[in-house]
Every structure is written in structure tokens, then in C-alpha cells.
Amino acid sequence: MGENNSGSEVPANQTIYINNLNEKIKLDELKKSLLAVFSQFGKILAVLAFKTLKHKGQAWLVFEDVSSATKAIQQMQGFPFYDKPMRIQYAKTKSDVITKADGTFVPRERRKRHEDKGKKRKEQHDASQAGMGLNPAYAGAYGAAPPLSQIPYPGGVKLPEAPAPPNNILFVQNLPQDTTPMMLQMLFCQYPGFKEVRMVETKPGIAFVEFGDEMQSTVAMQALQGFKMTPQNSMSITYAKK
């Protein structure tokens, strides 16, 4: 009879269940922030959070594979997300049950075919992108945030290559278009000395992050350099030019 208690052990699976989330945050922003913080661990198929009272302060993330879910649980347990430590575990419910509830359920064999089609489309898309350089889907010339030295300034003068000397403000590039200051705050506030995030509305894809001094900004820069906000967007961090 002693075997019954093993039933309480949730087997490792690709869906994680997060609770103790800040209930004041709008659902849309919550989903985007979760996506930004967790996509470093692997491809996320779905982020689910519901308005109902029963599901408040909770969310489910479906990863493409189990190892991503495991890494996410190990590294993000207790992470201060909107000022509340996250509690994370493997989801008890099968992902399909959740996706059915969310209306995004695709039967497995259809899903496979759908993915293959998506892959083909992506390859063609990538090939055409390679020929075009910047993705036109990104609004404006600053879209994909090329290195600062390549951004044309009025009169066609390019900025000099020389990097700025170390200082307390970081210049962050190559951010996804829908990054919000709050998402960046989530990432940078884990490091001592964090003061604030500043974004320029007319230039999506870039931000300035201020710390108390250059030692503190350097620690954050080294820790988050190349951090993947999405599979396509690896953060590029330099010192801001003053």
C-alpha cells in the first residue's frame, strides 16, 4: 500500500505551472513578460493565463521539450517577478487539456504536419530575408536594431566605431519590437544598483538601463549579454555614449 504516495509526484513534462504571480498585472502584459523571461530556456509553444477568479495569479507555459521545462524550473524558482517570488512546478494537467481549454488545441498528427509546413515557410522566409537584410515587418529603420555604427544618421554620416568607455548606463539593442520597460526591469532588477529603464518610443528595439555605478552596470552587462528575449533576439549590451 505504500506505493500510493508516489501518485503525488508529478512526472516531468513539457508544461510548467507557475503560481504566486502578481494579480494586478494585465493578462496581456503578464503573458508577454513570461515569454520574454522564459524563452531563454527553449521554444515556448504556448503561454496560458486566464481571467477567472479560480486561475488568478497562475499561468502555464508549454515548452517544446521537457529539458527546457526542467531548466526553467531549476533556474527561475523564486525569481522576483513583478515583486513576487514565482513558485514553479511541472503541470499536473496534460498540455492538450490546457490547450483545449484555451482553444488552441491541435491533434498531434495535424500538429506535426502543421509544423513541417511552418518550417518550410520559415526556410523560404529566411532565404528571402537573407537577400533583403532588414525585415520589412519591423516598423521603421530602427526595427531590428542593427549595431549602432550601422544606423544611418541624417546626412549619411556613420557613427564612429569606438565603443563608449565604461559607465553606469547600459545601451541595450536587438530587443523584440513589443518589449516593454517592465519586461526589461524584470531582467535587470535582479542585479544590485539597478535604478531605471528608459526606452525611446520612436526607436523600438533599443533601451537604456541605468545603474548606481559602472561596477554594477558591468556585472549586469556580463550576466545578460546575449540573453535571448526570443529565439531570434539576442540582447546586445554596450556602455551608453554620454
GROMACS .gro file of C-alpha atoms in nm:
model
  242
    1MET     CA    1   0.000   0.000   0.000
    2GLY     CA    2   0.299   0.224   0.047
    3GLU     CA    3   0.300   0.294  -0.328
    4ASN     CA    4   0.011   0.538  -0.317
    5ASN     CA    5   0.219   0.837  -0.220
    6SER     CA    6   0.415   0.817  -0.544
    7GLY     CA    7   0.097   0.937  -0.712
    8SER     CA    8   0.155   1.283  -0.569
    9GLU     CA    9   0.481   1.311  -0.764
   10VAL     CA   10   0.405   1.496  -1.086
   11PRO     CA   11   0.612   1.338  -1.366
   12ALA     CA   12   0.848   1.567  -1.558
   13ASN     CA   13   0.670   1.700  -1.865
   14GLN     CA   14   0.699   1.992  -2.103
   15THR     CA   15   0.440   2.212  -1.931
   16ILE     CA   16   0.524   2.416  -1.622
   17TYR     CA   17   0.273   2.559  -1.378
   18ILE     CA   18   0.357   2.894  -1.216
   19ASN     CA   19   0.170   3.049  -0.928
   20ASN     CA   20   0.208   3.333  -0.677
   21LEU     CA   21   0.206   3.576  -0.972
   22ASN     CA   22   0.113   3.940  -0.921
   23GLU     CA   23  -0.263   3.958  -0.984
   24LYS     CA   24  -0.262   4.331  -1.060
   25ILE     CA   25  -0.077   4.283  -1.390
   26LYS     CA   26  -0.288   4.284  -1.708
   27LEU     CA   27  -0.314   3.943  -1.870
   28ASP     CA   28  -0.156   4.052  -2.198
   29GLU     CA   29   0.143   4.211  -2.033
   30LEU     CA   30   0.182   3.913  -1.799
   31LYS     CA   31   0.194   3.670  -2.094
   32LYS     CA   32   0.446   3.884  -2.286
   33SER     CA   33   0.668   3.919  -1.979
   34LEU     CA   34   0.659   3.544  -1.908
   35LEU     CA   35   0.750   3.479  -2.271
   36ALA     CA   36   1.040   3.725  -2.252
   37VAL     CA   37   1.179   3.582  -1.930
   38PHE     CA   38   1.132   3.211  -2.009
   39SER     CA   39   1.218   3.188  -2.381
   40GLN     CA   40   1.589   3.169  -2.291
   41PHE     CA   41   1.526   2.805  -2.189
   42GLY     CA   42   1.383   2.685  -2.520
   43LYS     CA   43   1.098   2.723  -2.766
   44ILE     CA   44   0.766   2.803  -2.597
   45LEU     CA   45   0.457   2.669  -2.774
   46ALA     CA   46   0.202   2.846  -2.556
   47VAL     CA   47   0.163   3.077  -2.257
   48LEU     CA   48  -0.171   3.037  -2.086
   49ALA     CA   49  -0.326   3.255  -1.820
   50PHE     CA   50  -0.695   3.303  -1.754
   51LYS     CA   51  -0.906   3.589  -1.617
   52THR     CA   52  -1.126   3.369  -1.398
   53LEU     CA   53  -1.100   3.410  -1.024
   54LYS     CA   54  -1.006   3.044  -0.986
   55HIS     CA   55  -0.698   3.089  -1.207
   56LYS     CA   56  -0.579   3.429  -1.083
   57GLY     CA   57  -0.208   3.465  -1.014
   58GLN     CA   58  -0.134   3.149  -1.213
   59ALA     CA   59  -0.002   3.064  -1.557
   60TRP     CA   60   0.102   2.763  -1.763
   61LEU     CA   61   0.391   2.758  -2.009
   62VAL     CA   62   0.413   2.480  -2.266
   63PHE     CA   63   0.771   2.421  -2.388
   64GLU     CA   64   0.859   2.221  -2.697
   65ASP     CA   65   1.061   1.974  -2.490
   66VAL     CA   66   1.088   1.851  -2.133
   67SER     CA   67   1.452   1.954  -2.083
   68SER     CA   68   1.356   2.320  -2.139
   69ALA     CA   69   1.082   2.291  -1.876
   70THR     CA   70   1.326   2.133  -1.631
   71LYS     CA   71   1.585   2.406  -1.682
   72ALA     CA   72   1.320   2.675  -1.640
   73ILE     CA   73   1.202   2.527  -1.308
   74GLN     CA   74   1.556   2.494  -1.173
   75GLN     CA   75   1.672   2.843  -1.272
   76MET     CA   76   1.361   3.055  -1.222
   77GLN     CA   77   1.228   2.910  -0.895
   78GLY     CA   78   1.168   3.202  -0.658
   79PHE     CA   79   1.260   3.462  -0.925
   80PRO     CA   80   1.115   3.801  -0.819
   81PHE     CA   81   0.861   3.860  -1.096
   82TYR     CA   82   0.669   4.188  -1.056
   83ASP     CA   83   0.790   4.192  -0.693
   84LYS     CA   84   0.659   3.845  -0.606
   85PRO     CA   85   0.873   3.527  -0.598
   86MET     CA   86   0.749   3.278  -0.857
   87ARG     CA   87   0.655   2.929  -0.749
   88ILE     CA   88   0.708   2.684  -1.033
   89GLN     CA   89   0.644   2.312  -1.079
   90TYR     CA   90   0.561   2.067  -1.357
   91ALA     CA   91   0.194   2.097  -1.456
   92LYS     CA   92  -0.032   1.816  -1.338
   93THR     CA   93  -0.258   1.857  -1.640
   94LYS     CA   94  -0.155   1.731  -1.980
   95SER     CA   95  -0.075   2.018  -2.217
   96ASP     CA   96  -0.353   1.913  -2.454
   97VAL     CA   97  -0.612   1.958  -2.182
   98ILE     CA   98  -0.491   2.309  -2.120
   99THR     CA   99  -0.469   2.395  -2.488
  100LYS     CA  100  -0.824   2.263  -2.535
  101ALA     CA  101  -0.939   2.496  -2.260
  102ASP     CA  102  -0.758   2.777  -2.435
  103GLY     CA  103  -0.898   2.688  -2.777
  104THR     CA  104  -0.554   2.633  -2.932
  105PHE     CA  105  -0.564   2.252  -2.929
  106VAL     CA  106  -0.433   2.081  -3.244
  107PRO     CA  107  -0.445   1.699  -3.263
  108ARG     CA  108  -0.093   1.553  -3.262
  109GLU     CA  109  -0.077   1.428  -3.621
  110ARG     CA  110  -0.213   1.756  -3.755
  111ARG     CA  111   0.028   1.943  -3.535
  112LYS     CA  112   0.324   1.759  -3.690
  113ARG     CA  113   0.211   1.840  -4.042
  114HIS     CA  114   0.146   2.198  -3.942
  115GLU     CA  115   0.499   2.228  -3.800
  116ASP     CA  116   0.655   2.089  -4.118
  117LYS     CA  117   0.460   2.340  -4.321
  118GLY     CA  118   0.569   2.615  -4.084
  119LYS     CA  119   0.931   2.501  -4.115
  120LYS     CA  120   0.917   2.515  -4.494
  121ARG     CA  121   0.758   2.855  -4.486
  122LYS     CA  122   1.020   2.976  -4.239
  123GLU     CA  123   1.304   2.849  -4.461
  124GLN     CA  124   1.163   3.035  -4.761
  125HIS     CA  125   1.108   3.339  -4.542
  126ASP     CA  126   1.467   3.322  -4.411
  127ALA     CA  127   1.603   3.285  -4.763
  128SER     CA  128   1.415   3.591  -4.880
  129GLN     CA  129   1.525   3.780  -4.568
  130ALA     CA  130   1.888   3.697  -4.635
  131GLY     CA  131   1.853   3.873  -4.968
  132MET     CA  132   1.687   4.176  -4.815
  133GLY     CA  133   1.882   4.236  -4.498
  134LEU     CA  134   1.637   4.409  -4.267
  135ASN     CA  135   1.300   4.252  -4.208
  136PRO     CA  136   1.039   4.490  -4.351
  137ALA     CA  137   0.788   4.364  -4.096
  138TYR     CA  138   0.978   4.564  -3.839
  139ALA     CA  139   0.845   4.916  -3.847
  140GLY     CA  140   1.099   5.184  -3.927
  141ALA     CA  141   1.468   5.180  -3.999
  142TYR     CA  142   1.548   5.102  -3.638
  143GLY     CA  143   1.342   4.783  -3.642
  144ALA     CA  144   1.588   4.504  -3.593
  145ALA     CA  145   1.829   4.740  -3.418
  146PRO     CA  146   2.148   4.695  -3.621
  147PRO     CA  147   2.473   4.781  -3.445
  148LEU     CA  148   2.487   5.150  -3.365
  149SER     CA  149   2.765   5.206  -3.614
  150GLN     CA  150   2.538   5.095  -3.899
  151ILE     CA  151   2.243   5.319  -3.819
  152PRO     CA  152   2.240   5.593  -4.082
  153TYR     CA  153   2.217   5.940  -3.934
  154PRO     CA  154   2.086   6.241  -4.125
  155GLY     CA  155   2.341   6.337  -4.385
  156GLY     CA  156   2.453   5.975  -4.413
  157VAL     CA  157   2.728   6.017  -4.153
  158LYS     CA  158   2.801   5.691  -3.973
  159LEU     CA  159   2.889   5.693  -3.607
  160PRO     CA  160   3.250   5.614  -3.523
  161GLU     CA  161   3.326   5.256  -3.423
  162ALA     CA  162   3.493   5.344  -3.092
  163PRO     CA  163   3.296   5.191  -2.804
  164ALA     CA  164   3.199   5.418  -2.515
  165PRO     CA  165   3.416   5.393  -2.201
  166PRO     CA  166   3.267   5.201  -1.906
  167ASN     CA  167   2.999   5.399  -1.722
  168ASN     CA  168   2.685   5.338  -1.519
  169ILE     CA  169   2.439   5.343  -1.812
  170LEU     CA  170   2.398   5.047  -2.046
  171PHE     CA  171   2.276   5.069  -2.406
  172VAL     CA  172   2.070   4.760  -2.497
  173GLN     CA  173   1.999   4.670  -2.861
  174ASN     CA  174   1.827   4.400  -3.066
  175LEU     CA  175   1.518   4.382  -2.845
  176PRO     CA  176   1.189   4.239  -2.978
  177GLN     CA  177   0.952   4.508  -3.108
  178ASP     CA  178   0.697   4.461  -2.829
  179THR     CA  179   0.944   4.480  -2.539
  180THR     CA  180   0.807   4.692  -2.253
  181PRO     CA  181   1.015   4.875  -1.990
  182MET     CA  182   0.860   4.641  -1.731
  183MET     CA  183   0.999   4.331  -1.908
  184LEU     CA  184   1.348   4.478  -1.902
  185GLN     CA  185   1.307   4.585  -1.542
  186MET     CA  186   1.227   4.222  -1.456
  187LEU     CA  187   1.560   4.113  -1.604
  188PHE     CA  188   1.786   4.391  -1.479
  189CYS     CA  189   1.641   4.445  -1.131
  190GLN     CA  190   1.800   4.118  -1.014
  191TYR     CA  191   2.138   4.295  -1.020
  192PRO     CA  192   2.249   4.530  -0.739
  193GLY     CA  193   2.244   4.903  -0.807
  194PHE     CA  194   1.963   4.890  -1.066
  195LYS     CA  195   1.796   5.232  -1.099
  196GLU     CA  196   1.574   5.252  -1.406
  197VAL     CA  197   1.499   5.151  -1.765
  198ARG     CA  198   1.445   5.415  -2.033
  199MET     CA  199   1.304   5.337  -2.376
  200VAL     CA  200   1.259   5.570  -2.672
  201GLU     CA  201   0.913   5.531  -2.824
  202THR     CA  202   1.023   5.631  -3.171
  203LYS     CA  203   1.304   5.375  -3.171
  204PRO     CA  204   1.170   5.028  -3.083
  205GLY     CA  205   1.435   4.765  -3.022
  206ILE     CA  206   1.666   4.975  -2.804
  207ALA     CA  207   1.675   5.080  -2.438
  208PHE     CA  208   1.896   5.246  -2.177
  209VAL     CA  209   1.938   5.089  -1.834
  210GLU     CA  210   2.085   5.293  -1.551
  211PHE     CA  211   2.279   5.157  -1.251
  212GLY     CA  212   2.436   5.322  -0.947
  213ASP     CA  213   2.791   5.295  -1.080
  214GLU     CA  214   2.995   5.136  -1.360
  215MET     CA  215   3.093   4.832  -1.149
  216GLN     CA  216   2.727   4.746  -1.103
  217SER     CA  217   2.640   4.808  -1.468
  218THR     CA  218   2.933   4.588  -1.575
  219VAL     CA  219   2.810   4.293  -1.362
  220ALA     CA  220   2.463   4.318  -1.523
  221MET     CA  221   2.614   4.356  -1.871
  222GLN     CA  222   2.827   4.043  -1.836
  223ALA     CA  223   2.536   3.842  -1.694
  224LEU     CA  224   2.279   3.937  -1.959
  225GLN     CA  225   2.499   3.982  -2.268
  226GLY     CA  226   2.342   3.773  -2.546
  227PHE     CA  227   2.033   3.693  -2.335
  228LYS     CA  228   1.767   3.561  -2.572
  229MET     CA  229   1.444   3.760  -2.530
  230THR     CA  230   1.306   3.544  -2.814
  231PRO     CA  231   1.479   3.274  -3.021
  232GLN     CA  232   1.559   3.545  -3.281
  233ASN     CA  233   1.655   3.831  -3.050
  234SER     CA  234   1.980   3.805  -2.855
  235MET     CA  235   2.033   4.114  -2.645
  236SER     CA  236   2.339   4.318  -2.736
  237ILE     CA  237   2.465   4.535  -2.448
  238THR     CA  238   2.729   4.810  -2.457
  239TYR     CA  239   2.802   5.113  -2.240
  240ALA     CA  240   2.593   5.413  -2.339
  241LYS     CA  241   2.768   5.704  -2.504
  242LYS     CA  242   2.733   6.002  -2.271
   0.00000   0.00000   0.00000
